[in-house]
Amino acid sequence: MYDHHRIEQIVMPRKLNEFIRQGPTADTAGAELHRALDLGMLFKGQPHVFERRMSADEIRDRLVTELPAEGLTVEAALDRFIAEILPLCKNEASPRFLGFGDTGDDPAALVGGVLAMLTQQNMINQSFDSPSATFIEIAVLRWLRELIGYRNLAVADLSSVWDVGGVVTYGGTTSNAVAMLLAREAKAPGTMQRGVADVDRFGVVVPRGIGHYSVKSALAWIGVGARVIEAKTRGFRYDLHDLVRLLAEHRGRVMAVVAYAGDSRTQTVDHLREVHDVVRAVDPAIWLHADACWGLVATFSDALRHLVAGIELFDSVTVDPHKVMAVPYGLSALLVRRPDSLRMVASHSDLIMQEDFAFGQATPFIGTKDWSSLKLWMMMVTNGRTGLAEIAERRITLARRFSNLVDERPGLRRLHEPELAAVAFICLPSDLSADGCLTAADLEEINVLNRRVHERILEDGRWYLHHFTLPDDNGVLRRGEIVHALRFMANNPRLTDSHMTQALDYVAELCRLVEACDE
């Protein structure tokens, strides 16, 4: 799939080889680093998701060992990794891995990851820890803000991290936690210094059944308790009438409303502008946060941008390049509409962070931080605007094709209209039709079948589709009932129409096998 030797030439130029040969492990270090890079790229090029499947207990007993008394050579340690560990790793780059986010196999992003590791820049401080890396991170954050629709200062006017308007984190959970911290400080300024008081003021409204767990966790982490207020949904979006009702009922006790530009199950994008208008009409002081971990992809293309219209009105936005930009884990960012709002959660230290461009001041929960933004910088500069648009449009096209393939199969039911790259669907028992009135027993039979099909997928290891529960918000079976769904994702760059047909053939065969075992 990739020119492994070209990547090797980029990452390991002659001078670096000479440098390694001067080190204490000069006899093997250079050769084993070459070998590891080749091995990693060959692993990504394999067709299977898993080479070998074992139970958790078997893997535990094999790999959780005592520290050896004598150290291994790098060559011996790599041999052991190849023999015992790598065959049990999942390969998201396989074209049969169709269940989650990105594959992490953009060649330029991989090069950036290797270079970030080797250069060892620490993003906590600029002047001596990351002289150039800090400004690469600023450039990336400005590009992401521009995609979202936020305004950036002119480059000449950038005088500190407080002018940037975002921070890089390791995942969407951390980014959402920073957003909730900002919402708390906006609601009760000075809580960072005084501590939390009157916790009933810090409610957060989320859509019922589709909200990401990170918001509830964040509220516990920032000391306000799990004050989640769940609004009804229709079609995996806010029921705006119920949102208005809840805001009136909890007037004065809501610090934030969270909307999803691509929820974590179906990737349905909420009506962001309408949510904004409803909230602002009730209480302009409520912090509006958009989780766009999946929806960021729609900003790459002018043909898709309408899907996230209004996101630029939100106070903060979480994006996850490691979900939608083929960047290896982990890389997220929290972007804020008003850059100076990050001052509300500033950290200060007379040891390392008293300078203008130290991101350590502006990044809660994280101290020492690697140069993960280099992966994204490499990916974005090598794709450009045109390449990013092509990535987004291809994925949405493939998702719609898969959706049509599901509709053509009488034993399957699609649970939503695909907007981004996800298609959630269910298998139906052969003796059951979803066209009539289903009983509770029928629904349980459907859920059991889908759970067992997914268990077979995991046991087999040749393919992967995601599995989770979600409310039947469109009434495909019975509105409001909890459904155990399978999910296809169109993010894999190696994905073809043939893979999609094969995947559905595979699911159909597993359905037959599960039903045969139950007879």
Short mmCIF file of C-alpha atoms in Angstrom, two decimals:
data_model
loop_
_atom_site.label_atom_id
_atom_site.label_comp_id
_atom_site.label_asym_id
_atom_site.label_seq_id
_atom_site.Cartn_x
_atom_site.Cartn_y
_atom_site.Cartn_z
CA MET A 1 0.00 0.00 0.00
CA TYR A 2 2.82 2.38 0.87
CA ASP A 3 6.38 2.81 -0.30
CA HIS A 4 7.97 1.54 2.93
CA HIS A 5 11.49 2.32 1.80
CA ARG A 6 10.59 5.90 0.91
CA ILE A 7 9.09 6.42 4.36
CA GLU A 8 12.23 4.88 5.85
CA GLN A 9 14.40 7.26 3.87
CA ILE A 10 12.43 10.24 5.17
CA VAL A 11 12.54 9.14 8.80
CA MET A 12 16.06 7.72 8.98
CA PRO A 13 18.44 9.84 6.91
CA ARG A 14 22.11 8.98 6.82
CA LYS A 15 23.13 11.49 9.51
CA LEU A 16 20.64 10.03 11.97
CA ASN A 17 21.98 6.54 11.27
CA GLU A 18 25.46 7.84 12.00
CA PHE A 19 24.21 9.42 15.24
CA ILE A 20 22.63 6.15 16.39
CA ARG A 21 25.81 4.21 15.66
CA GLN A 22 27.61 6.43 18.16
CA GLY A 23 25.30 5.40 21.01
CA PRO A 24 25.65 2.67 23.66
CA THR A 25 23.68 0.18 21.54
CA ALA A 26 25.37 1.09 18.31
CA ASP A 27 25.53 -2.51 17.12
CA THR A 28 21.74 -2.96 16.91
CA ALA A 29 19.82 0.27 17.52
CA GLY A 30 19.86 1.62 13.97
CA ALA A 31 19.05 -1.71 12.36
CA GLU A 32 16.24 -2.48 14.80
CA LEU A 33 14.67 0.93 14.35
CA HIS A 34 14.64 0.32 10.61
CA ARG A 35 13.19 -3.11 11.24
CA ALA A 36 10.48 -1.73 13.55
CA LEU A 37 9.40 0.88 10.98
CA ASP A 38 9.15 -1.73 8.25
CA LEU A 39 7.28 -4.05 10.59
CA GLY A 40 4.76 -1.37 11.53
CA MET A 41 4.00 -0.52 7.92
CA LEU A 42 3.71 -4.19 6.95
CA PHE A 43 1.33 -4.71 9.88
CA LYS A 44 -0.90 -1.92 8.61
CA GLY A 45 -0.88 -3.44 5.14
CA GLN A 46 -2.22 -6.82 6.30
CA PRO A 47 -5.74 -7.72 5.12
CA HIS A 48 -6.98 -9.14 8.43
CA VAL A 49 -8.20 -7.32 11.54
CA PHE A 50 -6.70 -9.90 13.91
CA GLU A 51 -4.06 -12.46 13.09
CA ARG A 52 -4.83 -14.47 16.22
CA ARG A 53 -7.66 -14.44 18.76
CA MET A 54 -7.34 -15.42 22.42
CA SER A 55 -9.41 -14.78 25.52
CA ALA A 56 -8.49 -11.97 27.91
CA ASP A 57 -7.44 -14.51 30.54
CA GLU A 58 -5.17 -16.31 28.07
CA ILE A 59 -3.53 -13.04 26.99
CA ARG A 60 -3.13 -11.97 30.63
CA ASP A 61 -1.45 -15.23 31.61
CA ARG A 62 0.86 -15.07 28.63
CA LEU A 63 1.93 -11.42 28.84
CA VAL A 64 1.74 -10.29 32.48
CA THR A 65 5.12 -11.60 33.59
CA GLU A 66 7.85 -10.81 36.09
CA LEU A 67 10.52 -8.30 35.12
CA PRO A 68 13.51 -10.35 33.90
CA ALA A 69 16.62 -10.23 36.05
CA GLU A 70 18.81 -9.57 33.02
CA GLY A 71 17.83 -7.21 30.26
CA LEU A 72 17.19 -8.35 26.70
CA THR A 73 18.87 -6.95 23.65
CA VAL A 74 16.74 -4.69 21.48
CA GLU A 75 16.75 -7.43 18.85
CA ALA A 76 15.54 -10.05 21.33
CA ALA A 77 12.83 -7.74 22.69
CA LEU A 78 11.61 -7.02 19.17
CA ASP A 79 11.61 -10.73 18.38
CA ARG A 80 9.45 -11.34 21.42
CA PHE A 81 7.10 -8.54 20.42
CA ILE A 82 6.72 -10.06 16.94
CA ALA A 83 6.10 -13.56 18.25
CA GLU A 84 3.86 -12.91 21.27
CA ILE A 85 2.30 -9.44 21.15
CA LEU A 86 1.84 -8.18 17.60
CA PRO A 87 -0.30 -11.13 16.37
CA LEU A 88 -2.86 -10.25 19.08
CA CYS A 89 -3.07 -6.56 18.15
CA LYS A 90 -6.05 -5.28 16.19
CA ASN A 91 -5.31 -3.71 12.83
CA GLU A 92 -7.54 -0.69 12.18
CA ALA A 93 -5.92 -0.20 8.78
CA SER A 94 -7.41 -3.46 7.50
CA PRO A 95 -10.13 -2.80 4.91
CA ARG A 96 -12.26 -5.21 6.96
CA PHE A 97 -12.11 -2.94 10.02
CA LEU A 98 -15.38 -1.08 9.54
CA GLY A 99 -16.57 -0.22 13.00
CA PHE A 100 -14.89 2.77 14.53
CA GLY A 101 -12.97 5.90 13.59
CA ASP A 102 -9.94 6.47 11.47
CA THR A 103 -7.24 4.01 10.59
CA GLY A 104 -4.27 6.14 11.65
CA ASP A 105 -2.41 5.31 8.46
CA ASP A 106 -1.93 8.61 6.66
CA PRO A 107 1.73 8.28 5.55
CA ALA A 108 2.65 11.88 6.33
CA ALA A 109 0.98 11.72 9.75
CA LEU A 110 2.98 8.59 10.55
CA VAL A 111 6.17 10.38 9.57
CA GLY A 112 5.16 13.28 11.81
CA GLY A 113 4.54 10.92 14.71
CA VAL A 114 8.00 9.38 14.36
CA LEU A 115 9.67 12.76 14.11
CA ALA A 116 7.77 14.09 17.12
CA MET A 117 8.96 11.10 19.15
CA LEU A 118 12.58 11.45 18.05
CA THR A 119 12.84 15.22 18.47
CA GLN A 120 11.40 15.07 22.02
CA GLN A 121 9.81 18.51 22.22
CA ASN A 122 7.84 19.34 25.37
CA MET A 123 4.85 21.53 24.58
CA ILE A 124 4.51 22.80 28.15
CA ASN A 125 6.98 25.64 27.46
CA GLN A 126 8.13 27.43 24.32
CA SER A 127 11.47 29.18 24.81
CA PHE A 128 13.61 26.19 25.73
CA ASP A 129 11.30 23.17 25.47
CA SER A 130 9.64 23.66 22.07
CA PRO A 131 10.97 26.74 20.25
CA SER A 132 9.55 25.87 16.80
CA ALA A 133 7.07 23.15 17.80
CA THR A 134 4.91 25.64 19.70
CA PHE A 135 4.30 27.65 16.55
CA ILE A 136 3.51 24.56 14.51
CA GLU A 137 0.88 23.77 17.13
CA ILE A 138 -0.46 27.32 16.89
CA ALA A 139 -0.66 27.00 13.10
CA VAL A 140 -2.64 23.75 13.38
CA LEU A 141 -5.05 25.22 15.92
CA ARG A 142 -5.63 28.22 13.65
CA TRP A 143 -6.38 25.89 10.71
CA LEU A 144 -8.89 23.97 12.82
CA ARG A 145 -10.52 27.21 14.00
CA GLU A 146 -10.80 28.38 10.42
CA LEU A 147 -12.50 25.12 9.42
CA ILE A 148 -15.02 25.56 12.24
CA GLY A 149 -15.68 29.16 11.23
CA TYR A 150 -14.04 30.95 14.15
CA ARG A 151 -12.14 34.16 13.44
CA ASN A 152 -8.37 34.31 13.87
CA LEU A 153 -6.21 37.29 14.68
CA ALA A 154 -3.68 38.37 12.10
CA VAL A 155 -0.40 36.51 12.62
CA ALA A 156 1.40 39.76 13.47
CA ASP A 157 -1.09 40.35 16.29
CA LEU A 158 -0.41 37.02 18.01
CA SER A 159 1.41 37.95 21.19
CA SER A 160 0.69 35.00 23.53
CA VAL A 161 -1.16 31.69 23.91
CA TRP A 162 -4.19 33.71 25.00
CA ASP A 163 -4.57 34.92 21.42
CA VAL A 164 -4.64 31.42 19.87
CA GLY A 165 -8.11 30.21 20.89
CA GLY A 166 -7.52 26.53 21.47
CA VAL A 167 -5.48 23.78 23.07
CA VAL A 168 -4.40 20.34 21.88
CA THR A 169 -5.27 17.40 24.13
CA TYR A 170 -4.97 13.63 23.87
CA GLY A 171 -8.65 12.86 23.29
CA GLY A 172 -12.19 14.12 23.10
CA THR A 173 -12.86 13.21 26.72
CA THR A 174 -10.18 15.63 27.91
CA SER A 175 -11.31 18.31 25.47
CA ASN A 176 -14.91 18.01 26.67
CA ALA A 177 -13.70 18.17 30.27
CA VAL A 178 -11.88 21.44 29.54
CA ALA A 179 -15.10 22.78 27.99
CA MET A 180 -17.06 21.91 31.13
CA LEU A 181 -14.39 23.58 33.25
CA LEU A 182 -14.79 26.72 31.16
CA ALA A 183 -18.58 26.53 31.53
CA ARG A 184 -18.21 26.30 35.31
CA GLU A 185 -15.93 29.34 35.45
CA ALA A 186 -18.24 31.32 33.17
CA LYS A 187 -21.15 30.48 35.45
CA ALA A 188 -19.31 31.21 38.70
CA PRO A 189 -16.13 33.25 38.08
CA GLY A 190 -13.34 32.57 40.55
CA THR A 191 -14.37 28.99 41.35
CA MET A 192 -10.86 27.92 40.34
CA GLN A 193 -9.54 29.79 43.39
CA ARG A 194 -12.43 29.59 45.87
CA GLY A 195 -13.73 26.11 45.17
CA VAL A 196 -17.19 24.90 44.23
CA ALA A 197 -20.15 26.28 46.12
CA ASP A 198 -23.89 25.80 45.54
CA VAL A 199 -23.47 22.88 43.16
CA ASP A 200 -27.09 23.10 42.04
CA ARG A 201 -26.12 25.99 39.74
CA PHE A 202 -24.02 23.73 37.51
CA GLY A 203 -26.52 21.65 35.54
CA VAL A 204 -25.64 20.60 32.00
CA VAL A 205 -28.28 19.76 29.39
CA VAL A 206 -27.50 16.87 27.01
CA PRO A 207 -29.64 14.90 24.52
CA ARG A 208 -31.02 11.73 26.11
CA GLY A 209 -29.58 8.41 25.00
CA ILE A 210 -27.01 9.75 22.56
CA GLY A 211 -24.80 12.00 24.68
CA HIS A 212 -21.17 11.00 25.14
CA TYR A 213 -20.16 9.69 28.55
CA SER A 214 -17.31 12.21 28.80
CA VAL A 215 -19.63 15.08 29.76
CA LYS A 216 -21.02 13.30 32.81
CA SER A 217 -17.52 12.19 33.79
CA ALA A 218 -16.20 15.73 33.37
CA LEU A 219 -18.80 17.13 35.74
CA ALA A 220 -17.66 14.69 38.42
CA TRP A 221 -13.99 15.51 37.76
CA ILE A 222 -14.51 19.28 38.10
CA GLY A 223 -16.32 18.86 41.41
CA VAL A 224 -19.92 19.75 40.57
CA GLY A 225 -21.31 16.23 40.59
CA ALA A 226 -23.16 14.42 37.83
CA ARG A 227 -25.72 17.17 37.25
CA VAL A 228 -26.78 16.01 33.81
CA ILE A 229 -30.21 17.11 32.61
CA GLU A 230 -31.42 14.92 29.75
CA ALA A 231 -33.65 16.37 27.04
CA LYS A 232 -35.87 14.28 24.80
CA THR A 233 -34.71 13.59 21.26
CA ARG A 234 -36.31 12.96 17.89
CA GLY A 235 -34.29 11.52 15.06
CA PHE A 236 -31.16 11.56 17.24
CA ARG A 237 -31.38 15.34 17.69
CA TYR A 238 -32.73 17.59 20.41
CA ASP A 239 -36.49 17.84 20.68
CA LEU A 240 -36.37 21.64 20.72
CA HIS A 241 -39.70 21.95 22.52
CA ASP A 242 -38.39 19.78 25.34
CA LEU A 243 -35.16 21.76 25.40
CA VAL A 244 -37.13 24.98 25.91
CA ARG A 245 -39.19 23.32 28.65
CA LEU A 246 -36.10 22.10 30.52
CA LEU A 247 -34.32 25.44 30.31
CA ALA A 248 -37.37 27.17 31.76
CA GLU A 249 -37.81 24.54 34.45
CA HIS A 250 -34.15 24.78 35.50
CA ARG A 251 -33.75 28.51 34.92
CA GLY A 252 -30.66 29.84 36.70
CA ARG A 253 -29.37 26.33 37.37
CA VAL A 254 -27.91 25.47 33.94
CA MET A 255 -24.29 26.30 33.17
CA ALA A 256 -24.04 24.61 29.76
CA VAL A 257 -25.93 23.00 26.89
CA VAL A 258 -24.05 20.39 24.86
CA ALA A 259 -24.99 19.65 21.26
CA TYR A 260 -23.50 17.01 18.97
CA ALA A 261 -22.19 17.73 15.52
CA GLY A 262 -22.25 14.01 14.87
CA ASP A 263 -23.33 12.00 17.89
CA SER A 264 -21.14 9.12 19.01
CA ARG A 265 -23.53 6.42 17.74
CA THR A 266 -25.23 7.41 14.48
CA GLN A 267 -23.18 10.54 13.73
CA THR A 268 -26.38 12.52 13.23
CA VAL A 269 -25.65 16.26 13.32
CA ASP A 270 -27.96 18.33 15.48
CA HIS A 271 -29.64 21.49 14.18
CA LEU A 272 -26.89 23.62 15.67
CA ARG A 273 -28.19 27.04 14.73
CA GLU A 274 -31.65 26.24 16.13
CA VAL A 275 -30.15 24.92 19.38
CA HIS A 276 -28.09 28.11 19.67
CA ASP A 277 -31.11 30.34 19.07
CA VAL A 278 -33.28 28.48 21.60
CA VAL A 279 -30.64 28.63 24.34
CA ARG A 280 -29.71 32.26 23.76
CA ALA A 281 -33.37 33.29 23.81
CA VAL A 282 -33.83 31.71 27.25
CA ASP A 283 -30.50 32.63 28.87
CA PRO A 284 -27.62 34.29 26.94
CA ALA A 285 -25.19 33.44 29.75
CA ILE A 286 -25.43 29.64 29.29
CA TRP A 287 -22.22 28.18 27.84
CA LEU A 288 -22.85 26.48 24.49
CA HIS A 289 -20.56 23.57 23.66
CA ALA A 290 -20.53 21.53 20.45
CA ASP A 291 -18.95 18.09 20.40
CA ALA A 292 -17.73 17.84 16.78
CA CYS A 293 -15.39 14.89 17.24
CA TRP A 294 -17.10 13.30 14.23
CA GLY A 295 -18.63 16.34 12.57
CA LEU A 296 -15.29 18.05 11.93
CA VAL A 297 -15.13 16.09 8.67
CA ALA A 298 -18.06 18.10 7.27
CA THR A 299 -15.99 21.30 7.51
CA PHE A 300 -13.48 19.99 4.96
CA SER A 301 -15.82 20.42 2.00
CA ASP A 302 -17.97 23.30 0.80
CA ALA A 303 -20.50 20.69 -0.35
CA LEU A 304 -20.87 19.36 3.21
CA ARG A 305 -20.35 22.46 5.36
CA HIS A 306 -24.08 23.12 5.57
CA LEU A 307 -24.38 20.07 7.84
CA VAL A 308 -22.67 21.96 10.68
CA ALA A 309 -24.07 25.42 9.97
CA GLY A 310 -24.17 27.46 13.16
CA ILE A 311 -21.29 25.70 14.90
CA GLU A 312 -19.28 28.93 14.75
CA LEU A 313 -21.81 30.48 17.18
CA PHE A 314 -20.95 28.06 19.99
CA ASP A 315 -18.65 29.10 22.82
CA SER A 316 -16.47 26.01 22.46
CA VAL A 317 -16.05 23.08 20.08
CA THR A 318 -14.31 19.75 20.56
CA VAL A 319 -12.70 18.16 17.49
CA ASP A 320 -10.92 14.81 17.19
CA PRO A 321 -8.48 14.62 14.26
CA HIS A 322 -7.59 11.08 15.34
CA LYS A 323 -11.17 10.09 14.49
CA VAL A 324 -11.57 11.73 11.10
CA MET A 325 -8.15 12.69 9.69
CA ALA A 326 -6.23 9.38 9.61
CA VAL A 327 -3.92 10.69 12.35
CA PRO A 328 -2.58 8.07 14.81
CA TYR A 329 -3.87 8.23 18.38
CA GLY A 330 -4.19 10.42 20.24
CA LEU A 331 -4.98 13.93 19.10
CA SER A 332 -7.93 16.14 19.98
CA ALA A 333 -8.41 19.86 20.36
CA LEU A 334 -10.69 22.16 22.31
CA LEU A 335 -11.41 25.35 20.37
CA VAL A 336 -13.00 28.45 21.89
CA ARG A 337 -14.87 31.25 20.14
CA ARG A 338 -13.27 33.94 22.34
CA PRO A 339 -9.56 33.11 22.70
CA ASP A 340 -9.16 35.00 25.99
CA SER A 341 -11.81 32.78 27.66
CA LEU A 342 -9.03 30.24 28.30
CA ARG A 343 -7.63 32.68 30.87
CA MET A 344 -10.45 31.54 33.17
CA VAL A 345 -8.68 28.19 33.66
CA ALA A 346 -5.08 29.36 33.51
CA SER A 347 -2.25 27.65 35.41
CA HIS A 348 0.84 29.46 36.65
CA SER A 349 4.23 28.27 37.82
CA ASP A 350 7.37 30.24 38.58
CA LEU A 351 9.37 27.20 37.46
CA ILE A 352 8.47 26.73 33.79
CA MET A 353 5.43 28.63 32.62
CA GLN A 354 6.09 32.35 32.98
CA GLU A 355 6.33 33.26 29.30
CA ASP A 356 4.01 34.40 26.53
CA PHE A 357 3.79 31.26 24.42
CA ALA A 358 3.82 28.51 27.06
CA PHE A 359 0.86 26.21 26.37
CA GLY A 360 1.31 24.78 29.87
CA GLN A 361 -0.54 27.84 31.13
CA ALA A 362 -3.59 27.23 28.96
CA THR A 363 -4.00 23.43 28.91
CA PRO A 364 -5.82 22.08 31.98
CA PHE A 365 -5.13 18.54 33.25
CA ILE A 366 -1.97 18.17 31.14
CA GLY A 367 1.58 19.16 32.05
CA THR A 368 4.34 17.61 29.98
CA LYS A 369 2.94 17.04 26.51
CA ASP A 370 4.47 15.59 23.37
CA TRP A 371 4.44 17.24 19.98
CA SER A 372 1.37 15.37 18.78
CA SER A 373 0.26 18.28 16.61
CA LEU A 374 3.15 17.56 14.22
CA LYS A 375 1.22 14.49 12.99
CA LEU A 376 -1.72 16.70 12.08
CA TRP A 377 0.47 19.41 10.56
CA MET A 378 2.04 16.81 8.27
CA MET A 379 -1.34 15.39 7.30
CA MET A 380 -2.88 18.78 6.56
CA VAL A 381 -0.02 20.28 4.57
CA THR A 382 0.32 17.16 2.41
CA ASN A 383 -3.43 16.96 1.68
CA GLY A 384 -4.26 20.64 1.45
CA ARG A 385 -7.80 21.92 1.18
CA THR A 386 -8.51 19.91 -1.95
CA GLY A 387 -7.32 16.64 -0.45
CA LEU A 388 -9.30 17.17 2.76
CA ALA A 389 -12.46 17.81 0.74
CA GLU A 390 -11.90 14.63 -1.27
CA ILE A 391 -11.50 12.60 1.92
CA ALA A 392 -14.75 13.92 3.36
CA GLU A 393 -16.79 13.54 0.22
CA ARG A 394 -15.57 10.00 -0.44
CA ARG A 395 -16.56 8.88 3.04
CA ILE A 396 -20.03 10.33 2.87
CA THR A 397 -20.52 8.77 -0.58
CA LEU A 398 -19.43 5.34 0.68
CA ALA A 399 -21.70 5.58 3.71
CA ARG A 400 -24.67 6.28 1.46
CA ARG A 401 -23.78 3.35 -0.77
CA PHE A 402 -23.60 1.06 2.24
CA SER A 403 -26.93 2.41 3.43
CA ASN A 404 -28.47 1.43 0.10
CA LEU A 405 -26.95 -2.03 0.34
CA VAL A 406 -28.51 -2.48 3.78
CA ASP A 407 -31.91 -1.41 2.43
CA GLU A 408 -31.69 -4.04 -0.29
CA ARG A 409 -31.37 -6.87 2.25
CA PRO A 410 -34.69 -8.09 3.69
CA GLY A 411 -33.01 -9.39 6.86
CA LEU A 412 -31.56 -6.01 7.83
CA ARG A 413 -33.02 -2.70 8.99
CA ARG A 414 -31.26 0.67 8.95
CA LEU A 415 -31.91 2.82 12.02
CA HIS A 416 -31.27 6.33 10.64
CA GLU A 417 -30.49 8.38 7.57
CA PRO A 418 -26.69 8.61 7.29
CA GLU A 419 -25.28 12.14 7.42
CA LEU A 420 -21.58 11.54 7.94
CA ALA A 421 -19.66 8.25 7.76
CA ALA A 422 -21.74 5.98 10.01
CA VAL A 423 -24.60 3.59 9.29
CA ALA A 424 -26.25 1.86 12.26
CA PHE A 425 -28.39 -1.17 11.46
CA ILE A 426 -29.83 -4.36 12.94
CA CYS A 427 -30.25 -7.96 11.87
CA LEU A 428 -33.76 -9.43 12.01
CA PRO A 429 -34.54 -13.03 12.93
CA SER A 430 -35.59 -14.99 9.83
CA ASP A 431 -39.04 -15.72 11.28
CA LEU A 432 -39.77 -12.11 12.21
CA SER A 433 -40.82 -9.09 10.19
CA ALA A 434 -40.30 -5.54 11.43
CA ASP A 435 -43.24 -4.32 9.38
CA GLY A 436 -45.91 -5.22 11.93
CA CYS A 437 -46.49 -4.48 15.59
CA LEU A 438 -43.63 -5.90 17.63
CA THR A 439 -44.02 -7.21 21.14
CA ALA A 440 -41.49 -6.86 23.95
CA ALA A 441 -40.53 -10.49 23.34
CA ASP A 442 -39.91 -9.74 19.65
CA LEU A 443 -37.64 -6.84 20.53
CA GLU A 444 -35.67 -8.97 22.95
CA GLU A 445 -35.25 -11.65 20.29
CA ILE A 446 -33.88 -9.05 17.89
CA ASN A 447 -31.47 -7.67 20.49
CA VAL A 448 -30.24 -11.13 21.48
CA LEU A 449 -29.56 -11.98 17.84
CA ASN A 450 -27.53 -8.81 17.29
CA ARG A 451 -25.54 -9.28 20.47
CA ARG A 452 -24.65 -12.83 19.46
CA VAL A 453 -23.74 -11.80 15.94
CA HIS A 454 -21.32 -9.25 17.34
CA GLU A 455 -19.85 -11.85 19.73
CA ARG A 456 -19.20 -14.06 16.70
CA ILE A 457 -17.54 -11.15 14.90
CA LEU A 458 -15.18 -10.64 17.84
CA GLU A 459 -14.42 -14.33 18.22
CA ASP A 460 -13.67 -14.74 14.54
CA GLY A 461 -11.51 -11.62 14.12
CA ARG A 462 -11.61 -11.41 10.33
CA TRP A 463 -13.98 -8.41 10.23
CA TYR A 464 -15.00 -5.74 12.68
CA LEU A 465 -18.25 -3.79 13.03
CA HIS A 466 -19.01 -1.74 16.13
CA HIS A 467 -21.84 -2.63 18.53
CA PHE A 468 -23.73 -0.52 21.08
CA THR A 469 -27.18 0.33 22.36
CA LEU A 470 -29.22 3.32 21.23
CA PRO A 471 -32.83 4.44 21.42
CA ASP A 472 -35.01 3.70 18.40
CA ASP A 473 -35.48 7.41 17.80
CA ASN A 474 -36.96 6.99 14.33
CA GLY A 475 -39.45 4.26 15.23
CA VAL A 476 -37.93 1.64 12.93
CA LEU A 477 -38.98 -1.08 15.40
CA ARG A 478 -40.76 0.79 18.19
CA ARG A 479 -39.98 4.39 19.05
CA GLY A 480 -38.03 4.90 22.25
CA GLU A 481 -37.12 1.25 22.78
CA ILE A 482 -33.46 0.40 23.31
CA VAL A 483 -31.92 -1.36 20.32
CA HIS A 484 -28.67 -3.34 20.18
CA ALA A 485 -27.22 -2.14 16.89
CA LEU A 486 -24.29 -2.88 14.63
CA ARG A 487 -22.47 0.04 13.03
CA PHE A 488 -20.53 0.39 9.82
CA MET A 489 -18.01 3.21 9.31
CA ALA A 490 -16.78 4.48 5.95
CA ASN A 491 -13.49 5.99 7.17
CA ASN A 492 -11.13 3.32 5.87
CA PRO A 493 -9.20 4.58 2.80
CA ARG A 494 -8.80 1.00 1.54
CA LEU A 495 -12.55 0.40 1.62
CA THR A 496 -14.23 -0.60 -1.66
CA ASP A 497 -17.76 -1.52 -2.75
CA SER A 498 -16.64 -5.13 -2.76
CA HIS A 499 -15.66 -4.93 0.92
CA MET A 500 -19.07 -3.52 1.81
CA THR A 501 -20.91 -6.30 -0.01
CA GLN A 502 -18.64 -8.93 1.56
CA ALA A 503 -19.22 -7.46 5.01
CA LEU A 504 -22.99 -7.75 4.65
CA ASP A 505 -22.68 -11.28 3.26
CA TYR A 506 -20.59 -12.10 6.33
CA VAL A 507 -23.18 -10.62 8.71
CA ALA A 508 -25.96 -12.57 6.97
CA GLU A 509 -24.00 -15.79 7.31
CA LEU A 510 -23.41 -15.15 11.03
CA CYS A 511 -27.14 -14.55 11.50
CA ARG A 512 -27.85 -17.94 9.95
CA LEU A 513 -25.24 -19.62 12.12
CA VAL A 514 -26.53 -18.03 15.32
CA GLU A 515 -30.12 -19.01 14.53
CA ALA A 516 -29.07 -22.56 13.63
CA CYS A 517 -27.30 -22.91 16.99
CA ASP A 518 -30.45 -21.78 18.80
CA GLU A 519 -32.69 -24.38 17.15
#
